[in-house]
Amino acid sequence: MKRSIVLLALLLCAAAVLTVFCAERLNAEGTEVEVSRTVISGDPAAADGLRMVSRFNWEGHLLWETEFDASASAQTSFRFEQSGGGARKLESGDEVLLEMEDSFYSMSTMGGDLKIEDDYPYSRLVRDVADRAAAGETHGEVVRLADYYEYYPLRFFLYYKDGAYFDEASADAVRDYIRIPVREEHRMRVTVQKDEKGRIISIELEDFSGGVRLQSSSYLAENGIYLAICSVGVDDEAPAPLPPEMAGVHYIPLVRDADGRVSVDAEGMRLIYGCEFTALDDAHFCAGLREGDVLLFARAERVPVEREPWSSLYTVHPEGVPLLLFFRDGEEPELRQRLVLHEKNTTLDVLTRGEDFIGAVYFDGSVALLTRGSLDYVRELRGEVYDYASEPLKHWDYDRRCVMAYDGRRLAVLAYAYSWYNDVSVYLNVFDRTGRLYTGRYDFGREEALVESDHYAPLAVSWE
């Protein structure tokens, strides 16, 4: 027994020594991250005073944070986390959602009985078709949605990051206000299967033709919600036009009771800017540079649609342009400024808000810098971030993969070379009002490191 205890103690001591040795060796090797620079164009001196940070990790266990400047002079801090939870999480913000009910779903059960609840999407027509399905039969029909609904069923949610949310009465008020008439040609396919006892064992619902897809973008301000609405095409068809009183930006005022609960002022909901947007999937609301300002970057105006005589498809002519809408928030919000940022119909990739600037990068690589003058917001410069590569990647997946900094004269744009997770190289672009001053690529010695894709802040940039 004594011999076993001694042997166990020796093993424990050896393990402790080995652990300390491995930790020291790991830290010693881990800090050795070299940064190499490739000057693509311009003078690196144009980025003097710029500090950049790249954070990457391996499966959340090995984490490197490298601070470097335009000359590639770098210093790295390294740490090891056993739990693998090293990626720093970002808090999710308040969220407002307005969307149509799902037009496709499938459910099934084994030996039970599916009850068609009222909160199922399009439960009226599903229940009607189910009534005509015989026991032991799989029965399908294509039905006209307008026979069951006058307006499209909508879902509306508001979540605060502190856990508060709208009561059902407020959600109902918004759904009653946003009324999108059902298209006469909209048809849906419903398939219901029953067992030998007549119990429903499966349900399938899907769009068949003539559908509508609603898109929205929202911003939760101090006194209310700014909600932009548009429709987009489905299955290569032209976007279904919305009623004029629905297409555009709506204002939904909020009231708070003595206990801090938030509800909608149903009587105050109204359209404050009518416009047929081309799409809102790339639109961004953000706070302005002055307290109470609300900005919407989007593509507008109405896009004409022509039907090709030899085809059943529609061709959408891209005559819309990205614009900025500037609202002054308050008891009576109003449109104060309309500013075209881009002459072509291109989507917005990245939007960054700093203390005294707002930077935008568009799908075609163009960069716009927005500052506030004495009265209005002004566009300070335009540039291109993609003309340094033969096949540039035009999406960074998340805004956090492209960061910007502005010192009142120079705009720095730092972005990953690719969105794939096994490449942590970055491109730096520096602009002023005359155009591009410098472009450089910075590569890191730890090529095996992966960049976290969600809720992580892998890049940072600032002027000293």
PDB file of C-alpha atoms in Angstrom, residues 12 62 77 103 135 317 346 431:
ATOM      1  CA  LEU A  12       1.289  13.475  -9.552  1.00  0.00           C
ATOM      2  CA  LEU A  62      -5.890  29.129 -27.957  1.00  0.00           C
ATOM      3  CA  SER A  77      -0.752  38.648 -26.147  1.00  0.00           C
ATOM      4  CA  SER A 103     -45.929  29.960 -46.112  1.00  0.00           C
ATOM      5  CA  ALA A 135     -59.711   8.311 -43.013  1.00  0.00           C
ATOM      6  CA  HIS A 317     -34.502  47.151 -64.393  1.00  0.00           C
ATOM      7  CA  THR A 346     -26.051  48.266 -55.370  1.00  0.00           C
ATOM      8  CA  PHE A 431      -8.668  57.347 -47.824  1.00  0.00           C
TER       9      PHE A 431
END
